[in-house]
Amino acid sequence: SSMSSGYCSLDEDLEDCFFTAKTSFFRSAPNKVPAKTAAEEKPKPPTVQEIKQKIEKYNAKVTNCLLMKLNDDGTYTGFIKVHLKLRRPVTVPAGIRPQSIYDALKEVNLADMTDKRTSFYLPLDAIKQLHISSTTTVSEVIQGLLKKFMVVDNPRKFALFKEMRKDGQVLFQKLPLTEYPLYLRLLAGPDTDVLSFVLKENETGEVEWDAFSIPELQNFLMILDKEEKEKIQQVQRKYEKFKQRLQQTL
């Protein structure tokens, strides 16, 4: 219920950035003061008054109408932009019209209307704007984006990343599923050069083949076969030119 149905496409592009997360590990020395517990180190949640001040400061920097709004219960709503950078094809229902605003408001799942599936590549420069709540998690943002594009792939295949620029460096970090993107947006301000969100494949180091359906696996084989043939043709053309130059030299 925290996900809004108000999505819109934007023509503007966000600059590519990359994030390197640093983690320091310390081994506790013996006979010293024990380390603080996780509960003690966990920062206290901001008060309603602090949130109100942050929202006022945020809205003062907004150059468009995408303001944040504080609710009576202490929650707040606002907008985030998600840049889609999916390099692998996604699976969608075949022969289904795009979702309308009426379908979104009525929570109509068009993907359930047919068992036929097809795969295609989403544009790399696509940007979607989401109207979400402060209680909306990363997991809900991913599911909302997939529903908007009628993608029927398992949400575990995707991950939300944050991109930041600091001291001339481009930083990139994967967000946990329980993180709240709107709170990160509030802390960073409205400038997307300071912080932006990116949806990418969930690169865990190991491919979770069980998460793919048989048609998806067959589609991957077709793509690999096509890439293999193209690579063979490139090598053949390369050595054919080399052979011609050798013959000319002789």
PDB file of C-alpha atoms in Angstrom:
ATOM      1  CA  SER A   1       0.000   0.000   0.000  1.00  0.00           C
ATOM      2  CA  SER A   2       3.010   2.254   0.364  1.00  0.00           C
ATOM      3  CA  MET A   3       3.804   2.040  -3.343  1.00  0.00           C
ATOM      4  CA  SER A   4       2.172   4.772  -5.403  1.00  0.00           C
ATOM      5  CA  SER A   5       0.762   4.086  -8.833  1.00  0.00           C
ATOM      6  CA  GLY A   6       2.017   7.423 -10.157  1.00  0.00           C
ATOM      7  CA  TYR A   7       4.888   6.601 -12.476  1.00  0.00           C
ATOM      8  CA  CYS A   8       6.145   8.736 -15.329  1.00  0.00           C
ATOM      9  CA  SER A   9       9.015   8.579 -17.796  1.00  0.00           C
ATOM     10  CA  LEU A  10      11.615  11.321 -17.978  1.00  0.00           C
ATOM     11  CA  ASP A  11      13.700  12.220 -21.008  1.00  0.00           C
ATOM     12  CA  GLU A  12      16.676  13.398 -19.035  1.00  0.00           C
ATOM     13  CA  ASP A  13      19.688  11.111 -18.568  1.00  0.00           C
ATOM     14  CA  LEU A  14      21.699  10.577 -15.428  1.00  0.00           C
ATOM     15  CA  GLU A  15      25.461  10.330 -15.706  1.00  0.00           C
ATOM     16  CA  ASP A  16      27.001   6.911 -15.294  1.00  0.00           C
ATOM     17  CA  CYS A  17      28.681   6.404 -11.961  1.00  0.00           C
ATOM     18  CA  PHE A  18      30.330   3.626 -10.013  1.00  0.00           C
ATOM     19  CA  PHE A  19      30.564   2.955  -6.281  1.00  0.00           C
ATOM     20  CA  THR A  20      33.238   1.245  -4.237  1.00  0.00           C
ATOM     21  CA  ALA A  21      32.235   0.445  -0.687  1.00  0.00           C
ATOM     22  CA  LYS A  22      34.909   0.353   1.991  1.00  0.00           C
ATOM     23  CA  THR A  23      34.512  -1.819   5.062  1.00  0.00           C
ATOM     24  CA  SER A  24      36.938  -1.835   7.970  1.00  0.00           C
ATOM     25  CA  PHE A  25      37.294  -4.842  10.231  1.00  0.00           C
ATOM     26  CA  PHE A  26      38.850  -4.598  13.652  1.00  0.00           C
ATOM     27  CA  ARG A  27      39.792  -7.468  15.945  1.00  0.00           C
ATOM     28  CA  SER A  28      39.100  -6.766  19.590  1.00  0.00           C
ATOM     29  CA  ALA A  29      42.259  -6.717  21.633  1.00  0.00           C
ATOM     30  CA  PRO A  30      42.264  -8.796  24.837  1.00  0.00           C
ATOM     31  CA  ASN A  31      41.896  -7.196  28.278  1.00  0.00           C
ATOM     32  CA  LYS A  32      40.356  -4.066  26.813  1.00  0.00           C
ATOM     33  CA  VAL A  33      36.957  -2.455  27.024  1.00  0.00           C
ATOM     34  CA  PRO A  34      34.501  -4.687  25.104  1.00  0.00           C
ATOM     35  CA  ALA A  35      33.095  -3.358  21.863  1.00  0.00           C
ATOM     36  CA  LYS A  36      29.681  -1.741  21.914  1.00  0.00           C
ATOM     37  CA  THR A  37      26.743  -3.921  21.080  1.00  0.00           C
ATOM     38  CA  ALA A  38      24.820  -3.501  17.835  1.00  0.00           C
ATOM     39  CA  ALA A  39      21.909  -1.974  19.728  1.00  0.00           C
ATOM     40  CA  GLU A  40      24.186   0.653  21.273  1.00  0.00           C
ATOM     41  CA  GLU A  41      25.847   1.522  17.949  1.00  0.00           C
ATOM     42  CA  LYS A  42      22.581   1.735  16.016  1.00  0.00           C
ATOM     43  CA  PRO A  43      21.702   5.411  15.504  1.00  0.00           C
ATOM     44  CA  LYS A  44      18.488   6.680  16.997  1.00  0.00           C
ATOM     45  CA  PRO A  45      15.663   7.282  14.517  1.00  0.00           C
ATOM     46  CA  PRO A  46      15.052  10.981  13.819  1.00  0.00           C
ATOM     47  CA  THR A  47      12.189  12.678  15.587  1.00  0.00           C
ATOM     48  CA  VAL A  48       9.196  14.124  13.749  1.00  0.00           C
ATOM     49  CA  GLN A  49      10.554  17.623  14.325  1.00  0.00           C
ATOM     50  CA  GLU A  50      13.915  16.660  12.827  1.00  0.00           C
ATOM     51  CA  ILE A  51      12.208  15.087   9.833  1.00  0.00           C
ATOM     52  CA  LYS A  52      10.115  18.238   9.375  1.00  0.00           C
ATOM     53  CA  GLN A  53      13.249  20.405   9.382  1.00  0.00           C
ATOM     54  CA  LYS A  54      14.988  18.110   6.870  1.00  0.00           C
ATOM     55  CA  ILE A  55      11.951  18.166   4.562  1.00  0.00           C
ATOM     56  CA  GLU A  56      11.771  21.981   4.683  1.00  0.00           C
ATOM     57  CA  LYS A  57      15.475  22.151   3.858  1.00  0.00           C
ATOM     58  CA  TYR A  58      15.011  19.617   1.066  1.00  0.00           C
ATOM     59  CA  ASN A  59      12.024  21.398  -0.493  1.00  0.00           C
ATOM     60  CA  ALA A  60      13.917  24.686  -0.449  1.00  0.00           C
ATOM     61  CA  LYS A  61      16.437  23.167  -2.871  1.00  0.00           C
ATOM     62  CA  VAL A  62      13.871  21.593  -5.215  1.00  0.00           C
ATOM     63  CA  THR A  63      13.746  23.317  -8.613  1.00  0.00           C
ATOM     64  CA  ASN A  64      10.648  21.468  -9.838  1.00  0.00           C
ATOM     65  CA  CYS A  65       7.326  20.441  -8.328  1.00  0.00           C
ATOM     66  CA  LEU A  66       8.645  17.151  -6.911  1.00  0.00           C
ATOM     67  CA  LEU A  67       8.384  18.127  -3.257  1.00  0.00           C
ATOM     68  CA  MET A  68       8.278  15.952  -0.167  1.00  0.00           C
ATOM     69  CA  LYS A  69       5.205  16.061   2.059  1.00  0.00           C
ATOM     70  CA  LEU A  70       5.045  15.292   5.771  1.00  0.00           C
ATOM     71  CA  ASN A  71       1.981  13.377   6.971  1.00  0.00           C
ATOM     72  CA  ASP A  72       0.233  13.723  10.313  1.00  0.00           C
ATOM     73  CA  ASP A  73       1.463  10.301  11.457  1.00  0.00           C
ATOM     74  CA  GLY A  74       5.122  11.256  10.995  1.00  0.00           C
ATOM     75  CA  THR A  75       5.600   9.456   7.691  1.00  0.00           C
ATOM     76  CA  TYR A  76       6.307  11.404   4.513  1.00  0.00           C
ATOM     77  CA  THR A  77       6.041  10.939   0.773  1.00  0.00           C
ATOM     78  CA  GLY A  78       8.195  12.068  -2.111  1.00  0.00           C
ATOM     79  CA  PHE A  79       9.767  11.165  -5.429  1.00  0.00           C
ATOM     80  CA  ILE A  80      12.835   9.192  -6.458  1.00  0.00           C
ATOM     81  CA  LYS A  81      14.250   8.546  -9.920  1.00  0.00           C
ATOM     82  CA  VAL A  82      15.522   5.093 -10.806  1.00  0.00           C
ATOM     83  CA  HIS A  83      17.880   4.641 -13.729  1.00  0.00           C
ATOM     84  CA  LEU A  84      17.455   1.235 -15.385  1.00  0.00           C
ATOM     85  CA  LYS A  85      20.730  -0.389 -16.432  1.00  0.00           C
ATOM     86  CA  LEU A  86      19.719  -3.948 -17.257  1.00  0.00           C
ATOM     87  CA  ARG A  87      22.122  -5.672 -19.636  1.00  0.00           C
ATOM     88  CA  ARG A  88      20.227  -8.940 -19.842  1.00  0.00           C
ATOM     89  CA  PRO A  89      16.779  -9.474 -21.407  1.00  0.00           C
ATOM     90  CA  VAL A  90      13.690  -9.494 -19.206  1.00  0.00           C
ATOM     91  CA  THR A  91      10.649 -11.750 -19.516  1.00  0.00           C
ATOM     92  CA  VAL A  92       7.240 -10.183 -20.114  1.00  0.00           C
ATOM     93  CA  PRO A  93       3.783 -11.486 -21.152  1.00  0.00           C
ATOM     94  CA  ALA A  94       3.379 -11.875 -24.913  1.00  0.00           C
ATOM     95  CA  GLY A  95       0.607  -9.946 -26.698  1.00  0.00           C
ATOM     96  CA  ILE A  96      -0.420  -7.816 -23.708  1.00  0.00           C
ATOM     97  CA  ARG A  97      -1.049  -4.084 -24.013  1.00  0.00           C
ATOM     98  CA  PRO A  98       0.892  -1.686 -21.741  1.00  0.00           C
ATOM     99  CA  GLN A  99      -0.559  -1.044 -18.310  1.00  0.00           C
ATOM    100  CA  SER A 100      -2.842   1.984 -18.094  1.00  0.00           C
ATOM    101  CA  ILE A 101      -3.409   4.296 -15.138  1.00  0.00           C
ATOM    102  CA  TYR A 102      -6.813   2.625 -14.652  1.00  0.00           C
ATOM    103  CA  ASP A 103      -5.144  -0.784 -14.386  1.00  0.00           C
ATOM    104  CA  ALA A 104      -2.617   0.552 -11.882  1.00  0.00           C
ATOM    105  CA  LEU A 105      -5.284   2.142  -9.693  1.00  0.00           C
ATOM    106  CA  LYS A 106      -7.383  -1.035  -9.766  1.00  0.00           C
ATOM    107  CA  GLU A 107      -4.234  -3.124  -9.176  1.00  0.00           C
ATOM    108  CA  VAL A 108      -4.931  -5.178 -12.287  1.00  0.00           C
ATOM    109  CA  ASN A 109      -2.129  -7.660 -12.961  1.00  0.00           C
ATOM    110  CA  LEU A 110      -2.046  -7.967 -16.757  1.00  0.00           C
ATOM    111  CA  ALA A 111       0.641 -10.643 -16.546  1.00  0.00           C
ATOM    112  CA  ASP A 112      -1.952 -13.077 -15.173  1.00  0.00           C
ATOM    113  CA  MET A 113      -4.072 -12.781 -18.314  1.00  0.00           C
ATOM    114  CA  THR A 114      -1.826 -15.022 -20.444  1.00  0.00           C
ATOM    115  CA  ASP A 115       0.702 -17.820 -20.010  1.00  0.00           C
ATOM    116  CA  LYS A 116       2.647 -16.806 -23.123  1.00  0.00           C
ATOM    117  CA  ARG A 117       6.021 -15.203 -22.472  1.00  0.00           C
ATOM    118  CA  THR A 118       8.564 -13.311 -24.530  1.00  0.00           C
ATOM    119  CA  SER A 119      11.920 -11.661 -23.788  1.00  0.00           C
ATOM    120  CA  PHE A 120      13.369  -8.321 -24.826  1.00  0.00           C
ATOM    121  CA  TYR A 121      15.973  -5.773 -23.738  1.00  0.00           C
ATOM    122  CA  LEU A 122      14.897  -2.680 -21.814  1.00  0.00           C
ATOM    123  CA  PRO A 123      16.555   0.579 -22.949  1.00  0.00           C
ATOM    124  CA  LEU A 124      19.740   1.170 -20.961  1.00  0.00           C
ATOM    125  CA  ASP A 125      19.012   4.891 -20.571  1.00  0.00           C
ATOM    126  CA  ALA A 126      15.452   4.468 -19.297  1.00  0.00           C
ATOM    127  CA  ILE A 127      14.587   6.461 -16.169  1.00  0.00           C
ATOM    128  CA  LYS A 128      11.462   5.928 -14.095  1.00  0.00           C
ATOM    129  CA  GLN A 129      10.154   8.304 -11.469  1.00  0.00           C
ATOM    130  CA  LEU A 130       8.441   6.775  -8.450  1.00  0.00           C
ATOM    131  CA  HIS A 131       6.204   8.418  -5.871  1.00  0.00           C
ATOM    132  CA  ILE A 132       6.826   6.477  -2.679  1.00  0.00           C
ATOM    133  CA  SER A 133       6.505   6.700   1.084  1.00  0.00           C
ATOM    134  CA  SER A 134       9.150   6.839   3.782  1.00  0.00           C
ATOM    135  CA  THR A 135       8.071   3.296   4.716  1.00  0.00           C
ATOM    136  CA  THR A 136       8.671   1.939   1.197  1.00  0.00           C
ATOM    137  CA  THR A 137      11.595  -0.470   1.183  1.00  0.00           C
ATOM    138  CA  VAL A 138      14.091  -1.302  -1.557  1.00  0.00           C
ATOM    139  CA  SER A 139      12.305  -4.614  -2.060  1.00  0.00           C
ATOM    140  CA  GLU A 140       9.007  -2.818  -2.708  1.00  0.00           C
ATOM    141  CA  VAL A 141      10.667  -0.394  -5.125  1.00  0.00           C
ATOM    142  CA  ILE A 142      12.070  -3.300  -7.166  1.00  0.00           C
ATOM    143  CA  GLN A 143       8.704  -5.074  -7.199  1.00  0.00           C
ATOM    144  CA  GLY A 144       6.947  -1.844  -8.207  1.00  0.00           C
ATOM    145  CA  LEU A 145       9.305  -1.276 -11.133  1.00  0.00           C
ATOM    146  CA  LEU A 146       8.884  -4.853 -12.348  1.00  0.00           C
ATOM    147  CA  LYS A 147       5.104  -4.544 -12.129  1.00  0.00           C
ATOM    148  CA  LYS A 148       5.181  -1.263 -14.077  1.00  0.00           C
ATOM    149  CA  PHE A 149       7.065  -2.917 -16.947  1.00  0.00           C
ATOM    150  CA  MET A 150       5.039  -6.160 -16.545  1.00  0.00           C
ATOM    151  CA  VAL A 151       8.289  -8.062 -15.954  1.00  0.00           C
ATOM    152  CA  VAL A 152       7.511 -11.546 -14.647  1.00  0.00           C
ATOM    153  CA  ASP A 153      11.096 -12.423 -13.721  1.00  0.00           C
ATOM    154  CA  ASN A 154      11.890 -13.303 -10.123  1.00  0.00           C
ATOM    155  CA  PRO A 155      12.629 -10.057  -8.170  1.00  0.00           C
ATOM    156  CA  ARG A 156      15.723 -11.794  -6.705  1.00  0.00           C
ATOM    157  CA  LYS A 157      17.370 -11.346 -10.093  1.00  0.00           C
ATOM    158  CA  PHE A 158      17.497  -7.575  -9.582  1.00  0.00           C
ATOM    159  CA  ALA A 159      19.079  -5.203  -7.095  1.00  0.00           C
ATOM    160  CA  LEU A 160      18.866  -1.486  -6.368  1.00  0.00           C
ATOM    161  CA  PHE A 161      22.122   0.452  -6.179  1.00  0.00           C
ATOM    162  CA  LYS A 162      22.942   3.987  -5.126  1.00  0.00           C
ATOM    163  CA  GLU A 163      25.406   6.140  -7.051  1.00  0.00           C
ATOM    164  CA  MET A 164      27.226   9.035  -5.451  1.00  0.00           C
ATOM    165  CA  ARG A 165      29.970  11.501  -6.311  1.00  0.00           C
ATOM    166  CA  LYS A 166      32.400  12.547  -3.622  1.00  0.00           C
ATOM    167  CA  ASP A 167      35.758  14.329  -3.878  1.00  0.00           C
ATOM    168  CA  GLY A 168      35.879  13.763  -7.621  1.00  0.00           C
ATOM    169  CA  GLN A 169      35.259  10.034  -7.285  1.00  0.00           C
ATOM    170  CA  VAL A 170      32.235   8.069  -8.434  1.00  0.00           C
ATOM    171  CA  LEU A 171      30.924   5.674  -5.788  1.00  0.00           C
ATOM    172  CA  PHE A 172      28.589   2.742  -6.183  1.00  0.00           C
ATOM    173  CA  GLN A 173      26.907   0.572  -3.527  1.00  0.00           C
ATOM    174  CA  LYS A 174      24.245  -2.149  -3.475  1.00  0.00           C
ATOM    175  CA  LEU A 175      21.358  -1.369  -1.115  1.00  0.00           C
ATOM    176  CA  PRO A 176      19.886  -3.974   1.254  1.00  0.00           C
ATOM    177  CA  LEU A 177      16.276  -4.958   0.633  1.00  0.00           C
ATOM    178  CA  THR A 178      15.184  -3.438   3.951  1.00  0.00           C
ATOM    179  CA  GLU A 179      16.666   0.019   3.239  1.00  0.00           C
ATOM    180  CA  TYR A 180      14.356   3.031   2.745  1.00  0.00           C
ATOM    181  CA  PRO A 181      15.276   4.881  -0.485  1.00  0.00           C
ATOM    182  CA  LEU A 182      13.223   7.990   0.271  1.00  0.00           C
ATOM    183  CA  TYR A 183      15.117   8.561   3.523  1.00  0.00           C
ATOM    184  CA  LEU A 184      18.412   8.351   1.604  1.00  0.00           C
ATOM    185  CA  ARG A 185      16.999  10.843  -0.894  1.00  0.00           C
ATOM    186  CA  LEU A 186      16.008  13.168   1.953  1.00  0.00           C
ATOM    187  CA  LEU A 187      19.473  13.066   3.524  1.00  0.00           C
ATOM    188  CA  ALA A 188      21.283  13.618   0.196  1.00  0.00           C
ATOM    189  CA  GLY A 189      18.986  16.350  -1.109  1.00  0.00           C
ATOM    190  CA  PRO A 190      17.334  16.579  -4.540  1.00  0.00           C
ATOM    191  CA  ASP A 191      20.584  16.800  -6.548  1.00  0.00           C
ATOM    192  CA  THR A 192      20.943  13.541  -8.537  1.00  0.00           C
ATOM    193  CA  ASP A 193      24.673  14.209  -8.999  1.00  0.00           C
ATOM    194  CA  VAL A 194      25.050  13.730  -5.253  1.00  0.00           C
ATOM    195  CA  LEU A 195      22.881  10.610  -5.074  1.00  0.00           C
ATOM    196  CA  SER A 196      20.955   8.609  -7.653  1.00  0.00           C
ATOM    197  CA  PHE A 197      19.390   5.150  -7.786  1.00  0.00           C
ATOM    198  CA  VAL A 198      20.070   2.426 -10.350  1.00  0.00           C
ATOM    199  CA  LEU A 199      18.312  -0.875 -11.008  1.00  0.00           C
ATOM    200  CA  LYS A 200      20.709  -3.573 -12.183  1.00  0.00           C
ATOM    201  CA  GLU A 201      21.039  -7.323 -12.265  1.00  0.00           C
ATOM    202  CA  ASN A 202      21.740  -8.856  -8.888  1.00  0.00           C
ATOM    203  CA  GLU A 203      25.351  -9.914  -9.325  1.00  0.00           C
ATOM    204  CA  THR A 204      25.989 -12.207  -6.376  1.00  0.00           C
ATOM    205  CA  GLY A 205      29.009 -13.962  -7.884  1.00  0.00           C
ATOM    206  CA  GLU A 206      27.010 -17.143  -8.462  1.00  0.00           C
ATOM    207  CA  VAL A 207      24.160 -17.495 -10.925  1.00  0.00           C
ATOM    208  CA  GLU A 208      20.946 -18.694  -9.287  1.00  0.00           C
ATOM    209  CA  TRP A 209      19.804 -20.922 -12.138  1.00  0.00           C
ATOM    210  CA  ASP A 210      16.802 -22.152 -10.147  1.00  0.00           C
ATOM    211  CA  ALA A 211      15.334 -18.661 -10.334  1.00  0.00           C
ATOM    212  CA  PHE A 212      15.066 -18.888 -14.141  1.00  0.00           C
ATOM    213  CA  SER A 213      12.274 -20.599 -16.042  1.00  0.00           C
ATOM    214  CA  ILE A 214      12.847 -23.057 -18.917  1.00  0.00           C
ATOM    215  CA  PRO A 215      11.950 -20.469 -21.619  1.00  0.00           C
ATOM    216  CA  GLU A 216      14.386 -17.989 -20.053  1.00  0.00           C
ATOM    217  CA  LEU A 217      17.210 -20.547 -20.027  1.00  0.00           C
ATOM    218  CA  GLN A 218      16.459 -21.442 -23.648  1.00  0.00           C
ATOM    219  CA  ASN A 219      16.520 -17.741 -24.515  1.00  0.00           C
ATOM    220  CA  PHE A 220      19.952 -17.368 -22.887  1.00  0.00           C
ATOM    221  CA  LEU A 221      21.222 -20.294 -24.970  1.00  0.00           C
ATOM    222  CA  MET A 222      19.957 -18.599 -28.137  1.00  0.00           C
ATOM    223  CA  ILE A 223      21.697 -15.351 -27.188  1.00  0.00           C
ATOM    224  CA  LEU A 224      24.962 -17.152 -26.416  1.00  0.00           C
ATOM    225  CA  ASP A 225      24.745 -19.058 -29.697  1.00  0.00           C
ATOM    226  CA  LYS A 226      24.245 -15.804 -31.599  1.00  0.00           C
ATOM    227  CA  GLU A 227      27.172 -14.135 -29.823  1.00  0.00           C
ATOM    228  CA  GLU A 228      29.356 -17.173 -30.517  1.00  0.00           C
ATOM    229  CA  LYS A 229      28.577 -17.074 -34.253  1.00  0.00           C
ATOM    230  CA  GLU A 230      29.296 -13.331 -34.382  1.00  0.00           C
ATOM    231  CA  LYS A 231      32.631 -13.870 -32.608  1.00  0.00           C
ATOM    232  CA  ILE A 232      33.566 -16.659 -35.045  1.00  0.00           C
ATOM    233  CA  GLN A 233      32.789 -14.379 -37.993  1.00  0.00           C
ATOM    234  CA  GLN A 234      34.949 -11.621 -36.502  1.00  0.00           C
ATOM    235  CA  VAL A 235      37.895 -13.997 -36.106  1.00  0.00           C
ATOM    236  CA  GLN A 236      37.425 -15.352 -39.626  1.00  0.00           C
ATOM    237  CA  ARG A 237      37.355 -11.846 -41.132  1.00  0.00           C
ATOM    238  CA  LYS A 238      40.429 -10.879 -39.148  1.00  0.00           C
ATOM    239  CA  TYR A 239      42.552 -13.763 -40.407  1.00  0.00           C
ATOM    240  CA  GLU A 240      41.155 -13.497 -43.917  1.00  0.00           C
ATOM    241  CA  LYS A 241      42.521  -9.951 -44.104  1.00  0.00           C
ATOM    242  CA  PHE A 242      45.804 -11.165 -42.633  1.00  0.00           C
ATOM    243  CA  LYS A 243      45.982 -13.906 -45.276  1.00  0.00           C
ATOM    244  CA  GLN A 244      45.347 -11.405 -48.076  1.00  0.00           C
ATOM    245  CA  ARG A 245      48.148  -9.122 -46.854  1.00  0.00           C
ATOM    246  CA  LEU A 246      50.546 -12.058 -46.668  1.00  0.00           C
ATOM    247  CA  GLN A 247      49.683 -13.075 -50.234  1.00  0.00           C
ATOM    248  CA  GLN A 248      50.145  -9.501 -51.448  1.00  0.00           C
ATOM    249  CA  THR A 249      53.518  -9.324 -49.761  1.00  0.00           C
ATOM    250  CA  LEU A 250      54.613 -12.619 -51.346  1.00  0.00           C
TER     251      LEU A 250
END
